[in-house]
Short mmCIF file of C-alpha atoms in Angstrom, two decimals:
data_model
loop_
_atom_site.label_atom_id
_atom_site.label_comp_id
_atom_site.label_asym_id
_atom_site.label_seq_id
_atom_site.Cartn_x
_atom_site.Cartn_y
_atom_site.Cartn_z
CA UNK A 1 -30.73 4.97 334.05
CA UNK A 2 -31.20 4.65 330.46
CA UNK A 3 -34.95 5.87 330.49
CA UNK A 4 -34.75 8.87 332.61
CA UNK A 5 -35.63 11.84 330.67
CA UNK A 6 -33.73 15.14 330.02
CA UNK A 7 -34.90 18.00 331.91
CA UNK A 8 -38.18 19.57 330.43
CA UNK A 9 -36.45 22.80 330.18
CA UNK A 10 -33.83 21.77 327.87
CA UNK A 11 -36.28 19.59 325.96
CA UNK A 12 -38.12 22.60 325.28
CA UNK A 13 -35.70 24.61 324.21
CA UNK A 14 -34.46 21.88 321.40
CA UNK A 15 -37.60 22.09 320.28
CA UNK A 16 -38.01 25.56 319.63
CA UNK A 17 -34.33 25.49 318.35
CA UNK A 18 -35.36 22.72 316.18
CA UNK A 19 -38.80 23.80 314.71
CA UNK A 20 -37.02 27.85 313.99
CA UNK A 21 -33.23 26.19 313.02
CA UNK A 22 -32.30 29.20 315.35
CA UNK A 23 -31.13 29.51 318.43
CA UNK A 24 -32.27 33.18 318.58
CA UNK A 25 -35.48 32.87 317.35
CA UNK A 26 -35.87 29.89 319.70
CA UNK A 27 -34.86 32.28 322.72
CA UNK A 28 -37.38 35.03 321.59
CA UNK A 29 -40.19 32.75 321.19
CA UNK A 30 -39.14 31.19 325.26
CA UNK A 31 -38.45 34.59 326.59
CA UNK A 32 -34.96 33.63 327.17
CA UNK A 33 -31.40 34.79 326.44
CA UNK A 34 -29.89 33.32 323.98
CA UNK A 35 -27.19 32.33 326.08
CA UNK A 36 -29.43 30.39 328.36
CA UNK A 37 -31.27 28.71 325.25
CA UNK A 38 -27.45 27.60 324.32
CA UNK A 39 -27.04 26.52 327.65
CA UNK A 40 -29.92 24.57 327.83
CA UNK A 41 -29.25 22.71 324.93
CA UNK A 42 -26.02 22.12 326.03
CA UNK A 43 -27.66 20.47 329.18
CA UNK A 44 -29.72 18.03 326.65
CA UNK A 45 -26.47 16.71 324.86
CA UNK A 46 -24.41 16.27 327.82
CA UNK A 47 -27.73 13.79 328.77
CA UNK A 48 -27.90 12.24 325.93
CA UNK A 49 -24.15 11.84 325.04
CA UNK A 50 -24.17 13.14 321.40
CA UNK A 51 -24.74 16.52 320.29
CA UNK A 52 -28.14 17.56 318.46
CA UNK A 53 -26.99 20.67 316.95
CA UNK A 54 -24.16 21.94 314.38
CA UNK A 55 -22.71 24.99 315.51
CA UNK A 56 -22.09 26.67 311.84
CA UNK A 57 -21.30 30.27 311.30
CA UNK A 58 -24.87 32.07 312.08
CA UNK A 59 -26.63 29.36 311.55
CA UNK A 60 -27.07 25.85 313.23
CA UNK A 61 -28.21 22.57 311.84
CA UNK A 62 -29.30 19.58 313.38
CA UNK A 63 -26.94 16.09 313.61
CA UNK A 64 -28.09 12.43 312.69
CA UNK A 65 -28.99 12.45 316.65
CA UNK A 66 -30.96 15.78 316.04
CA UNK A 67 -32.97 14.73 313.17
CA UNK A 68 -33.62 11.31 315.39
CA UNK A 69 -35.14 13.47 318.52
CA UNK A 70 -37.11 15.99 316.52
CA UNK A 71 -39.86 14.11 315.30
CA UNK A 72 -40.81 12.73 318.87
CA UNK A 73 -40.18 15.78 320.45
CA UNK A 74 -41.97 17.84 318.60
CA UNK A 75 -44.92 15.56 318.50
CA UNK A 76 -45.13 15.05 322.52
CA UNK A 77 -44.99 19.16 323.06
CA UNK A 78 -48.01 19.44 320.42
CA UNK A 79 -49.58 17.00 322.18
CA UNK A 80 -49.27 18.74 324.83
CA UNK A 81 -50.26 22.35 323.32
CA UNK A 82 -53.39 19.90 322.39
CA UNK A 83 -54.34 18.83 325.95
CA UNK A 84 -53.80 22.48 327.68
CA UNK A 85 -56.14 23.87 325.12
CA UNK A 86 -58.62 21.08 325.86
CA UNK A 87 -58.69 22.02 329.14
CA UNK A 88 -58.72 25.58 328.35
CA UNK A 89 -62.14 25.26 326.30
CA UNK A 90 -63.41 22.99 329.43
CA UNK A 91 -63.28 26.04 331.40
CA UNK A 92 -64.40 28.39 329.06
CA UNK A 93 -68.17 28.72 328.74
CA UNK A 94 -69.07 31.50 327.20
CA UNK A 95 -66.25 31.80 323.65
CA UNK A 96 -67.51 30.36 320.34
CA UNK A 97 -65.11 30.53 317.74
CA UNK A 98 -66.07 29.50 314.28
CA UNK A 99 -64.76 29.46 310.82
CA UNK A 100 -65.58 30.89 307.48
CA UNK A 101 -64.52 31.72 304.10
CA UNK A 102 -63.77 35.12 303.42
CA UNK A 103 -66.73 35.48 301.27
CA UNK A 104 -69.08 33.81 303.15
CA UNK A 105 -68.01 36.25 306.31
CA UNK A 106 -68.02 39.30 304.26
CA UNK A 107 -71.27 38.99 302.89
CA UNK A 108 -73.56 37.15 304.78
CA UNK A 109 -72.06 36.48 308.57
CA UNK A 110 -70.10 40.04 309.07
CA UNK A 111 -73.03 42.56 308.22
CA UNK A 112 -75.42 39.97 310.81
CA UNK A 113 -73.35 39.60 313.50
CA UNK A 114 -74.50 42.43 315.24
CA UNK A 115 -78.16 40.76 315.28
CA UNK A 116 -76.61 37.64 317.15
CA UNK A 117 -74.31 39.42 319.41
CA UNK A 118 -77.72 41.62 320.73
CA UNK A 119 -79.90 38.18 321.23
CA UNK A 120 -77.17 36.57 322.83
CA UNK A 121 -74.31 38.31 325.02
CA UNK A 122 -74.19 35.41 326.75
CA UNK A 123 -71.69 33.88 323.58
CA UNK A 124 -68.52 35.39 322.79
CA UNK A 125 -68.58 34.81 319.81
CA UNK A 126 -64.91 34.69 317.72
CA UNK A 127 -64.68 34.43 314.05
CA UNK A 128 -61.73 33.66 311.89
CA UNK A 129 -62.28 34.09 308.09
CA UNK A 130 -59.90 31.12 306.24
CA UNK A 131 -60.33 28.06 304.32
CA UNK A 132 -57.44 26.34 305.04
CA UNK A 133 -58.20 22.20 305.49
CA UNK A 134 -59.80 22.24 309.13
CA UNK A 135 -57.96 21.09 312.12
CA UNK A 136 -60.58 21.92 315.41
CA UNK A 137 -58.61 20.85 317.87
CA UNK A 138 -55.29 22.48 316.85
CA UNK A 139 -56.73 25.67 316.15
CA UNK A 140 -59.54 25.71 318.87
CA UNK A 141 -61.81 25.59 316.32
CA UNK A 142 -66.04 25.04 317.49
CA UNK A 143 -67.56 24.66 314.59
CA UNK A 144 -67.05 25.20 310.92
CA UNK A 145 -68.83 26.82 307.53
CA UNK A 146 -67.64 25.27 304.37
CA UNK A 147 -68.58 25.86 300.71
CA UNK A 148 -68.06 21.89 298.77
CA UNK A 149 -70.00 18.85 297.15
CA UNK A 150 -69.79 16.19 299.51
CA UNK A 151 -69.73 16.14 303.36
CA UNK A 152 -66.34 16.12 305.10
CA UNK A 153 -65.66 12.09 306.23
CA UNK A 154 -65.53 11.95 310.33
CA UNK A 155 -67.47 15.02 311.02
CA UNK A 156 -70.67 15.87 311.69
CA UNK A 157 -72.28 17.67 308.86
CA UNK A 158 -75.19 20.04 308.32
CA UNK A 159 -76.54 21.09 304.60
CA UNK A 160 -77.10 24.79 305.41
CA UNK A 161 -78.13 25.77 301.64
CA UNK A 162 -77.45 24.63 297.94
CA UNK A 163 -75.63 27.24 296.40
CA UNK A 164 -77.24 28.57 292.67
CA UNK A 165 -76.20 31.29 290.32
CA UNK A 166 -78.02 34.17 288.65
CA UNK A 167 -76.87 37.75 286.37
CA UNK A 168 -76.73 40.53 289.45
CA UNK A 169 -76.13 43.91 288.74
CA UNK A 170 -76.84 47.47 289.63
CA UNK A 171 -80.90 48.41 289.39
CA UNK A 172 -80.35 50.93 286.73
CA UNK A 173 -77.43 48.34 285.02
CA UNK A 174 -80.36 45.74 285.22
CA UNK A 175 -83.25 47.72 283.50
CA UNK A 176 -81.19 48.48 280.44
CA UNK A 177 -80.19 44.54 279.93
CA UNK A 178 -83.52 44.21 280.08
CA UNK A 179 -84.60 46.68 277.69
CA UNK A 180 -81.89 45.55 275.19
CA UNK A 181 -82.31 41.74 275.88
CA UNK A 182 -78.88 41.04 275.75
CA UNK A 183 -75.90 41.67 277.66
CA UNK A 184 -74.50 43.30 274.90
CA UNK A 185 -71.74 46.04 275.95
CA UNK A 186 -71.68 45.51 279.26
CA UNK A 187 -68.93 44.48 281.17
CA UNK A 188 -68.76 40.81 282.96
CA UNK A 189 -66.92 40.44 286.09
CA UNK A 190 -65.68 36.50 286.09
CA UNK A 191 -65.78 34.91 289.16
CA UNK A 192 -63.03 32.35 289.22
CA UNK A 193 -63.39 30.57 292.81
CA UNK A 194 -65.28 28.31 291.38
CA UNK A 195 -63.81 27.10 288.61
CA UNK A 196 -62.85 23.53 290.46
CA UNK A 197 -66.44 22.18 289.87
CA UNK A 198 -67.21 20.15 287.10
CA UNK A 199 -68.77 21.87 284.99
CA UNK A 200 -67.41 25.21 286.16
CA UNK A 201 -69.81 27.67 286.28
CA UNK A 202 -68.27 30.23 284.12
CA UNK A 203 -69.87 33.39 281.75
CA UNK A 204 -69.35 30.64 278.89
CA UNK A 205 -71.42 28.01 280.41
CA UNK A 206 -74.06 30.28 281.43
CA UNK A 207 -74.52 31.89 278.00
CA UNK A 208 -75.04 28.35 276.58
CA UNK A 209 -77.67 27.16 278.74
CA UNK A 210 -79.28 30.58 277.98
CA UNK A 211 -78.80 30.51 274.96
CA UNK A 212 -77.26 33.92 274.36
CA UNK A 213 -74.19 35.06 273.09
CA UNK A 214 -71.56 36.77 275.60
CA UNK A 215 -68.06 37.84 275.61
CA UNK A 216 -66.76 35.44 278.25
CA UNK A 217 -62.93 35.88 276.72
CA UNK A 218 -63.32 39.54 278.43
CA UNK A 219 -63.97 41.62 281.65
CA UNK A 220 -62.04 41.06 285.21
CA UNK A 221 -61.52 38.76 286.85
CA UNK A 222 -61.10 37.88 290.44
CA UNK A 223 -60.19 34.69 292.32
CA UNK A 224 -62.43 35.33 295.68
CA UNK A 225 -66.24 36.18 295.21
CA UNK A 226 -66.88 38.94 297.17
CA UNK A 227 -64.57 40.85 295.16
CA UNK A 228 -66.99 40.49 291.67
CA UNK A 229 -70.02 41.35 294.00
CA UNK A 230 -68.42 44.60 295.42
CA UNK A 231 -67.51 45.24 291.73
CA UNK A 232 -71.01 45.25 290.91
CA UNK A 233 -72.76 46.95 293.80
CA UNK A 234 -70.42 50.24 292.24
CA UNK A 235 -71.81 49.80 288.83
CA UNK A 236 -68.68 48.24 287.38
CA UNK A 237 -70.28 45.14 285.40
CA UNK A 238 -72.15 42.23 285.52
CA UNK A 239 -71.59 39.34 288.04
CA UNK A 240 -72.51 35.84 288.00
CA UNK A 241 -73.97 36.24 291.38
CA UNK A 242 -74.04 33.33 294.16
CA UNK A 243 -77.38 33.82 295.86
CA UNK A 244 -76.14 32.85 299.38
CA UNK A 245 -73.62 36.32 298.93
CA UNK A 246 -75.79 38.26 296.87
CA UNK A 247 -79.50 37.87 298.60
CA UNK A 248 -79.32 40.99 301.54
CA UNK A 249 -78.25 43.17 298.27
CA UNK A 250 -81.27 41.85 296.65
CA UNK A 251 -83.34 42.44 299.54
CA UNK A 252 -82.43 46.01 300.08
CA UNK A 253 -82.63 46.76 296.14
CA UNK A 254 -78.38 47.86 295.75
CA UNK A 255 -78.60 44.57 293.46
CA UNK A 256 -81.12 42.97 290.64
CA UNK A 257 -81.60 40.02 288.63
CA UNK A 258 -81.89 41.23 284.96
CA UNK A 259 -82.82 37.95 284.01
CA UNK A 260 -84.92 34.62 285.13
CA UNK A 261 -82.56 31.92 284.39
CA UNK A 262 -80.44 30.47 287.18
CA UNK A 263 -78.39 27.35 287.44
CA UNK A 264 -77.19 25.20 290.14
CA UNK A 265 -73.44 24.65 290.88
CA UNK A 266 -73.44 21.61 292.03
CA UNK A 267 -71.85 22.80 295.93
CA UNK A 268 -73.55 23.73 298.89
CA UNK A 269 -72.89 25.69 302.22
CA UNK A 270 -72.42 22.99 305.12
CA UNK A 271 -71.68 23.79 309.14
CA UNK A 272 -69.19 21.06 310.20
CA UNK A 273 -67.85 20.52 313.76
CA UNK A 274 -66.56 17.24 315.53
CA UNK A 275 -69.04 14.44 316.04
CA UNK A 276 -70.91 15.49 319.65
CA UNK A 277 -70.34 19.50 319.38
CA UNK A 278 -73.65 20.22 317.33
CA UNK A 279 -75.28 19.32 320.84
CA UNK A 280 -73.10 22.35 322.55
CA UNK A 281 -75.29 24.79 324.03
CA UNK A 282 -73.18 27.27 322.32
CA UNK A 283 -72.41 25.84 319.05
CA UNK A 284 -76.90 24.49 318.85
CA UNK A 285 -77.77 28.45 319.61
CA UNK A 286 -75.43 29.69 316.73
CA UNK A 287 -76.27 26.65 314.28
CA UNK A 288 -79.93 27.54 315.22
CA UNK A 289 -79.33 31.43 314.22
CA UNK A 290 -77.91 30.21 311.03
CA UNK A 291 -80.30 28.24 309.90
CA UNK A 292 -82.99 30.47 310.47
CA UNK A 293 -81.07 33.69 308.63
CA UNK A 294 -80.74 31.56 305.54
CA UNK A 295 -83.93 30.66 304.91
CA UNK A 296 -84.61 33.43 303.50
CA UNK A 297 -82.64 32.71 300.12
CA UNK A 298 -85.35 30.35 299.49
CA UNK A 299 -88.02 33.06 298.79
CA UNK A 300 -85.80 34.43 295.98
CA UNK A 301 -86.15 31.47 293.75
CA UNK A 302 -89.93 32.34 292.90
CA UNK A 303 -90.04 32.68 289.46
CA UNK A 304 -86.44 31.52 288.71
CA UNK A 305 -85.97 28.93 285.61
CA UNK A 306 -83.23 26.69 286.66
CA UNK A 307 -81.20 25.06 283.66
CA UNK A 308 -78.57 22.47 284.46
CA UNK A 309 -74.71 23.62 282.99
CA UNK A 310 -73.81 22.01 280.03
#
């Protein structure tokens, strides 16, 4: 019969072949000998008539017929992956696993955690720090914490807190600026994660709209946040400090503001999750933990002046 289907077994092994373009990857990944991944294959082209596979010296590459299969293959067993771990979450009641940027956990979820995981040991809670474009269902994700400008399309999306920028430096770092009223020798740490907004908020900006001179052409620089703020908290410079990373080292004094001028950057922290998981018992407990940690970043705009970038 024309529509009766390979065996499962050798289906799945030309998919693992396929996706690794090794048959001995393929058989590590199955927990098979290689010989029986061979074999197996060998089972799906005496099936299908053709062969799927080049046999080349160490090495293998797929046929016209190959590169026909693959795509549909490979689509029904991630569809597949999709539906076991769908029913895997259905009988899972207690895990919670959300996302983060590294900077965001670092400075604001890791040192907290400890706070949620003593009100509620009911959650397991499960954390993985990336910002790679979110895909819930494929990576089991619950619910999400993004740093952007506009909310992601198809997803429900919560405002957590609109992110703004001040000077942050050591106490002792802080009370010399202001002595000198300038930031005259002292080294600025440049944080570059941002620089995709328009206007960037860079050293350069922030001197204009303060109308103060600085040395934005020098000083380190760093491509993830955290790493300017840890800079700081060790005395090493000045950071242009994002209050939603910076405000529990402003609370406990290991950070100050030498200044009063802040500006907004134009992004803001958002939870996002599929449309219908915000009313999870789980995911509603965390968002609700969340939302009441942040609000204390409000408080430490009293007595900022905020200047729009130029």
């Amino acid at each position: 019969m024309p529509d009766r289907l390979p065996p499962l077994t050798a289906l799945r092994a030309f998919e693992a072949a396929a996706r690794h373009m090794s048959f001995a990857k393929a058989a590590e990944e199955l927990f098979v000998t290689p010989a029986a991944l061979s074999y197996q294959i060998k089972q799906l082209e005496e099936h299908l008539g053709v062969p799927v596979f080049r046999r080349l010296n160490r090495a293998v590459e797929l046929t016209e017929a190959g590169l026909a299969l693959q795509p549909g293959v490979g689509d029904a067993f991630e569809n597949l992956r999709q539906a076991v771990r769908a029913v895997s979450k259905l009988a899972d009641t207690s895990g919670l696993t959300i996302t983060a940027g590294p900077a965001f956990t670092a400075k604001w979820l890791a040192p907290r955690l400890f706070r949620f995981a003593n009100d509620h040991p009911e959650i397991d809670l499960r954390f993985v720090a990336s910002i790679r474009p979110l895909d819930f269902q494929r990576d089991g994700i619950d619910g999400a914490i993004r740093f952007g400008t506009e909310d992601p399309p198809g997803y429900y999306s919560e405002v957590l807190a609109d992110e703004w920028m001040t000077p942050v430096c050591s106490p002792a770092m802080a009370e010399q600026i202001r002595q000198q009223g300038s930031l005259d020798g002292m080294t600025l740490l440049h944080d570059e994660s941002l620089e995709f907004l328009e206007p960037a908020p860079t050293w350069a900006a922030w001197g204009r709209i303060a109308g103060m001179q600085v040395d934005a052409a020098h000083g380190p620089r760093f491509s993830n946040a955290d790493h300017s703020i840890d800079m700081a908290l060790e005395g090493g410079g000045v950071a242009l400090g994002r209050i939603v990373l910076v405000e529990r080292y402003l609370d406990t004094g290991r950070l100050a503001k030498p200044f009063d001028i802040a500006t907004r950057v134009g992004g803001q922290f958002r939870f996002v999750c599929p449309r219908g998981n915000e009313t999870d018992t789980r995911v509603a407990t965390f968002l609700d933990w969340v939302r009441a940690g942040i609000a204390n970043i409000h408080s430490h705009a009293d007595g900022m002046r905020f200047i729009p970038l130029l």
